[in-house]
Amino acid sequence: MTTPPTPTAGAPAAGDRPVVGVLALQGDVREHLAALEAGGARAVRVRRPAELEAVDGLVLPGGESTTIDRLLRVVGLREPLRRRVAQGLPVYGSCAGMILLADRVLDGAPDQRTLGGLDITVRRNAFGRQVASWEEDLPLDALTGDGPPVRAVFIRAPWVEDAGPDVEVLARVGSGPAAGRIVAVRHGALLATSFHPEITGDDRVHRGFVAMVRERVGGRAAQGA
Ligand code: GLN
């Protein structure tokens, strides 16, 4: 067995494993922790404001966006998280996590709020009752280079109804009733997918996100911030 490297104070140098948190209030936390570790990060659970302060990046997992929104308020993480997103914290939201990052939600619960920051309108449970789940191989070149497509598993997933001018569209559904719908986007340090790469054993989306985190940490270190 090898000893894991001791984390050092301050920003890690490029090539080190950045500390990436997974919001651990509800949802498939364990799968994201494993995918982040495989993707080159040191993955930690985040349940409290002090834990949030210690991360270089954060994953918002799938689950139920209304529940996660409520729990964020209960544990006092909502405002600290909004603040860090505004300061440029890299965040990856999957499914319910995408909803939480969206500036605008269609078909949300009556009192549903989001953290916002990502200039998109999402439609919640967009695939409808007949197509509550959907699977497809999607090219995701921005994150995987010219590697094979990513197996995209959609579970009561949202899609992006509309994206602002600075949002980069990374993937659209290729076939079936939702063909053409936007399901992966990036906007500055924010990444979001309608689907769940953490359950497929393919760590390339997480690896791509860890690269975004490393870039941000490296940039901050270069500025002496
Ligand atoms: N339908 C859920 C919501 O609205 C998202 C589903 C998921 O994360 N798998 O939050």
Short mmCIF file of C-alpha atoms and ligand atoms in Angstrom, two decimals:
data_model
loop_
_atom_site.label_atom_id
_atom_site.label_comp_id
_atom_site.label_asym_id
_atom_site.label_seq_id
_atom_site.Cartn_x
_atom_site.Cartn_y
_atom_site.Cartn_z
CA MET A 1 0.00 0.00 0.00
CA THR A 2 1.28 3.46 -0.81
CA THR A 3 0.93 6.35 1.60
CA PRO A 4 -1.22 9.17 0.21
CA PRO A 5 0.68 12.45 -0.11
CA THR A 6 0.27 14.77 2.86
CA PRO A 7 -1.83 17.79 1.84
CA THR A 8 0.13 21.03 2.08
CA ALA A 9 -1.29 24.38 3.12
CA GLY A 10 -2.20 26.87 0.41
CA ALA A 11 -2.76 26.35 -3.28
CA PRO A 12 -1.43 23.09 -4.69
CA ALA A 13 1.07 23.31 -7.54
CA ALA A 14 -0.13 22.23 -10.98
CA GLY A 15 -0.07 18.45 -11.16
CA ASP A 16 -1.02 18.05 -7.51
CA ARG A 17 -4.37 16.69 -6.50
CA PRO A 18 -6.70 19.62 -5.85
CA VAL A 19 -9.22 19.24 -3.03
CA VAL A 20 -12.68 18.80 -4.54
CA GLY A 21 -15.74 18.59 -2.33
CA VAL A 22 -19.01 16.80 -2.92
CA LEU A 23 -22.04 18.45 -1.37
CA ALA A 24 -23.16 15.64 0.92
CA LEU A 25 -26.67 16.58 2.03
CA GLN A 26 -28.57 14.19 -0.25
CA GLY A 27 -28.03 12.25 -3.47
CA ASP A 28 -25.39 9.94 -4.89
CA VAL A 29 -22.44 11.34 -2.97
CA ARG A 30 -20.30 8.21 -2.75
CA GLU A 31 -20.20 7.66 -6.51
CA HIS A 32 -18.98 11.23 -7.08
CA LEU A 33 -16.28 10.88 -4.41
CA ALA A 34 -14.99 7.75 -6.14
CA ALA A 35 -15.11 9.32 -9.63
CA LEU A 36 -13.26 12.42 -8.39
CA GLU A 37 -10.52 10.34 -6.78
CA ALA A 38 -10.18 8.36 -10.01
CA GLY A 39 -10.15 11.66 -11.91
CA GLY A 40 -7.14 13.02 -10.01
CA ALA A 41 -8.65 14.93 -7.05
CA ARG A 42 -8.56 14.54 -3.32
CA ALA A 43 -12.30 14.17 -2.73
CA VAL A 44 -14.00 15.25 0.50
CA ARG A 45 -17.58 15.50 1.74
CA VAL A 46 -19.00 18.99 2.33
CA ARG A 47 -21.81 19.41 4.83
CA ARG A 48 -20.77 22.54 6.74
CA PRO A 49 -19.56 26.05 5.88
CA ALA A 50 -16.07 25.33 7.29
CA GLU A 51 -15.77 22.31 4.99
CA LEU A 52 -16.82 24.44 2.03
CA GLU A 53 -14.07 26.96 2.78
CA ALA A 54 -11.44 24.20 2.51
CA VAL A 55 -12.19 23.07 -1.06
CA ASP A 56 -10.78 24.17 -4.43
CA GLY A 57 -13.86 22.96 -6.32
CA LEU A 58 -17.25 21.41 -5.60
CA VAL A 59 -19.63 18.86 -7.08
CA LEU A 60 -23.38 19.22 -6.63
CA PRO A 61 -24.72 15.68 -7.05
CA GLY A 62 -27.97 14.42 -8.47
CA GLY A 63 -30.84 13.77 -6.11
CA GLU A 64 -33.84 16.00 -5.61
CA SER A 65 -33.19 19.69 -6.22
CA THR A 66 -36.05 20.87 -3.95
CA THR A 67 -34.72 18.76 -1.06
CA ILE A 68 -31.11 19.84 -1.57
CA ASP A 69 -32.25 23.48 -1.77
CA ARG A 70 -34.12 23.11 1.53
CA LEU A 71 -31.20 21.34 3.25
CA LEU A 72 -28.74 23.99 2.04
CA ARG A 73 -30.77 26.55 3.96
CA VAL A 74 -31.11 24.31 7.03
CA VAL A 75 -27.35 23.76 7.39
CA GLY A 76 -26.47 27.36 6.58
CA LEU A 77 -24.60 26.57 3.38
CA ARG A 78 -26.76 28.45 0.91
CA GLU A 79 -25.28 31.93 1.31
CA PRO A 80 -21.62 30.83 1.75
CA LEU A 81 -21.98 28.69 -1.37
CA ARG A 82 -23.57 31.51 -3.38
CA ARG A 83 -20.70 33.74 -2.29
CA ARG A 84 -18.03 31.25 -3.35
CA VAL A 85 -19.74 30.66 -6.71
CA ALA A 86 -19.75 34.43 -7.26
CA GLN A 87 -16.02 34.50 -6.42
CA GLY A 88 -15.30 31.94 -9.13
CA LEU A 89 -15.29 28.60 -7.30
CA PRO A 90 -15.33 25.82 -9.93
CA VAL A 91 -18.57 23.86 -9.49
CA TYR A 92 -19.88 20.86 -11.39
CA GLY A 93 -23.61 20.16 -11.11
CA SER A 94 -25.10 16.90 -12.31
CA CYS A 95 -28.88 16.59 -12.83
CA ALA A 96 -30.36 18.11 -9.63
CA GLY A 97 -26.99 19.89 -9.35
CA MET A 98 -27.54 21.45 -12.78
CA ILE A 99 -30.92 22.74 -11.57
CA LEU A 100 -29.28 24.24 -8.48
CA LEU A 101 -26.73 26.12 -10.59
CA ALA A 102 -29.29 27.45 -13.08
CA ASP A 103 -30.35 31.09 -13.00
CA ARG A 104 -33.89 30.13 -14.10
CA VAL A 105 -36.09 27.03 -13.60
CA LEU A 106 -39.22 25.95 -15.46
CA ASP A 107 -41.61 23.43 -13.86
CA GLY A 108 -40.00 23.97 -10.45
CA ALA A 109 -41.82 23.49 -7.15
CA PRO A 110 -43.74 26.63 -6.08
CA ASP A 111 -41.13 27.87 -3.58
CA GLN A 112 -38.13 26.37 -5.34
CA ARG A 113 -35.04 28.55 -5.40
CA THR A 114 -31.67 27.91 -6.95
CA LEU A 115 -28.17 29.06 -6.13
CA GLY A 116 -27.80 30.45 -9.63
CA GLY A 117 -24.65 31.63 -11.37
CA LEU A 118 -25.10 29.65 -14.57
CA ASP A 119 -26.90 31.67 -17.24
CA ILE A 120 -29.31 28.95 -18.33
CA THR A 121 -33.00 28.15 -18.08
CA VAL A 122 -33.53 24.51 -17.12
CA ARG A 123 -36.75 22.58 -17.44
CA ARG A 124 -37.09 20.24 -14.50
CA ASN A 125 -38.13 16.61 -15.18
CA ALA A 126 -38.06 17.61 -18.82
CA PHE A 127 -37.86 14.16 -20.33
CA GLY A 128 -41.46 13.59 -19.21
CA ARG A 129 -43.15 10.63 -17.62
CA GLN A 130 -42.86 8.29 -20.59
CA VAL A 131 -39.15 8.95 -20.93
CA ALA A 132 -38.35 9.37 -17.22
CA SER A 133 -35.01 7.79 -17.94
CA TRP A 134 -33.00 7.69 -21.12
CA GLU A 135 -29.55 6.48 -22.07
CA GLU A 136 -27.42 7.43 -24.99
CA ASP A 137 -23.77 7.62 -26.06
CA LEU A 138 -22.96 11.31 -26.44
CA PRO A 139 -19.85 12.90 -27.91
CA LEU A 140 -18.43 15.30 -25.33
CA ASP A 141 -15.26 16.41 -27.09
CA ALA A 142 -14.71 19.50 -24.91
CA LEU A 143 -14.02 17.20 -21.96
CA THR A 144 -12.87 13.96 -23.57
CA GLY A 145 -10.81 15.22 -26.52
CA ASP A 146 -11.32 12.86 -29.43
CA GLY A 147 -11.95 9.86 -27.15
CA PRO A 148 -15.06 7.69 -27.47
CA PRO A 149 -18.45 9.16 -26.53
CA VAL A 150 -19.69 9.26 -22.96
CA ARG A 151 -22.51 6.97 -21.84
CA ALA A 152 -25.12 9.50 -20.71
CA VAL A 153 -27.70 8.18 -18.24
CA PHE A 154 -30.65 10.52 -17.68
CA ILE A 155 -32.85 9.91 -14.61
CA ARG A 156 -35.84 12.25 -14.26
CA ALA A 157 -33.43 14.72 -15.75
CA PRO A 158 -33.70 18.37 -16.64
CA TRP A 159 -32.63 19.78 -20.00
CA VAL A 160 -31.39 23.23 -20.83
CA GLU A 161 -34.23 25.09 -22.47
CA ASP A 162 -32.23 28.16 -23.17
CA ALA A 163 -28.61 29.29 -22.62
CA GLY A 164 -27.08 32.79 -22.44
CA PRO A 165 -24.47 34.04 -24.92
CA ASP A 166 -21.46 33.21 -22.73
CA VAL A 167 -22.54 29.63 -22.12
CA GLU A 168 -20.70 26.98 -24.10
CA VAL A 169 -22.95 24.11 -25.20
CA LEU A 170 -20.99 20.87 -24.77
CA ALA A 171 -23.60 18.25 -25.74
CA ARG A 172 -27.10 17.78 -27.10
CA VAL A 173 -29.31 14.69 -27.13
CA GLY A 174 -28.76 12.93 -30.44
CA SER A 175 -31.96 10.93 -30.95
CA GLY A 176 -35.40 10.09 -29.57
CA PRO A 177 -38.09 12.47 -28.33
CA ALA A 178 -35.59 14.87 -26.76
CA ALA A 179 -33.29 15.05 -29.81
CA GLY A 180 -31.45 18.36 -30.05
CA ARG A 181 -31.96 19.34 -26.42
CA ILE A 182 -28.94 20.78 -24.63
CA VAL A 183 -27.72 18.48 -21.83
CA ALA A 184 -24.16 19.64 -21.02
CA VAL A 185 -22.87 23.19 -20.65
CA ARG A 186 -19.94 25.18 -19.35
CA HIS A 187 -19.94 28.80 -18.29
CA GLY A 188 -16.69 30.11 -16.85
CA ALA A 189 -15.84 27.91 -13.87
CA LEU A 190 -19.28 26.25 -13.85
CA LEU A 191 -19.94 22.91 -15.53
CA ALA A 192 -23.30 21.14 -15.65
CA THR A 193 -24.70 17.95 -17.15
CA SER A 194 -28.29 16.65 -17.17
CA PHE A 195 -26.90 13.14 -16.91
CA HIS A 196 -25.01 11.08 -14.33
CA PRO A 197 -21.46 10.15 -15.40
CA GLU A 198 -20.63 9.04 -11.85
CA ILE A 199 -22.66 5.85 -12.21
CA THR A 200 -21.03 4.54 -15.37
CA GLY A 201 -17.48 3.89 -14.15
CA ASP A 202 -16.17 6.37 -16.75
CA ASP A 203 -14.26 9.10 -14.93
CA ARG A 204 -13.58 11.38 -17.93
CA VAL A 205 -16.19 14.03 -17.05
CA HIS A 206 -14.82 14.23 -13.50
CA ARG A 207 -11.27 14.27 -14.86
CA GLY A 208 -12.27 17.20 -17.11
CA PHE A 209 -13.76 19.01 -14.13
CA VAL A 210 -10.65 18.37 -12.02
CA ALA A 211 -8.62 19.92 -14.87
CA MET A 212 -10.87 23.03 -14.65
CA VAL A 213 -10.23 23.16 -10.89
CA ARG A 214 -6.48 22.78 -11.39
CA GLU A 215 -6.49 25.58 -13.95
CA ARG A 216 -8.29 27.89 -11.56
CA VAL A 217 -5.99 27.01 -8.63
CA GLY A 218 -2.93 27.48 -10.86
CA GLY A 219 -4.23 30.87 -12.06
CA ARG A 220 -4.83 32.02 -8.50
CA ALA A 221 -1.38 30.90 -7.40
CA ALA A 222 0.20 32.75 -10.36
CA GLN A 223 -1.58 35.94 -9.28
CA GLY A 224 -0.32 35.42 -5.74
CA ALA A 225 -3.94 35.37 -4.52
N1 GLN B 1 -35.87 15.43 -10.94
C1 GLN B 1 -34.87 15.76 -9.96
C2 GLN B 1 -35.01 17.19 -9.48
O1 GLN B 1 -35.85 17.90 -9.91
C3 GLN B 1 -33.47 15.55 -10.51
C4 GLN B 1 -33.23 14.08 -10.73
C5 GLN B 1 -31.81 13.65 -10.56
O2 GLN B 1 -30.97 14.38 -10.02
N2 GLN B 1 -31.54 12.43 -10.93
O3 GLN B 1 -34.27 17.62 -8.65
#
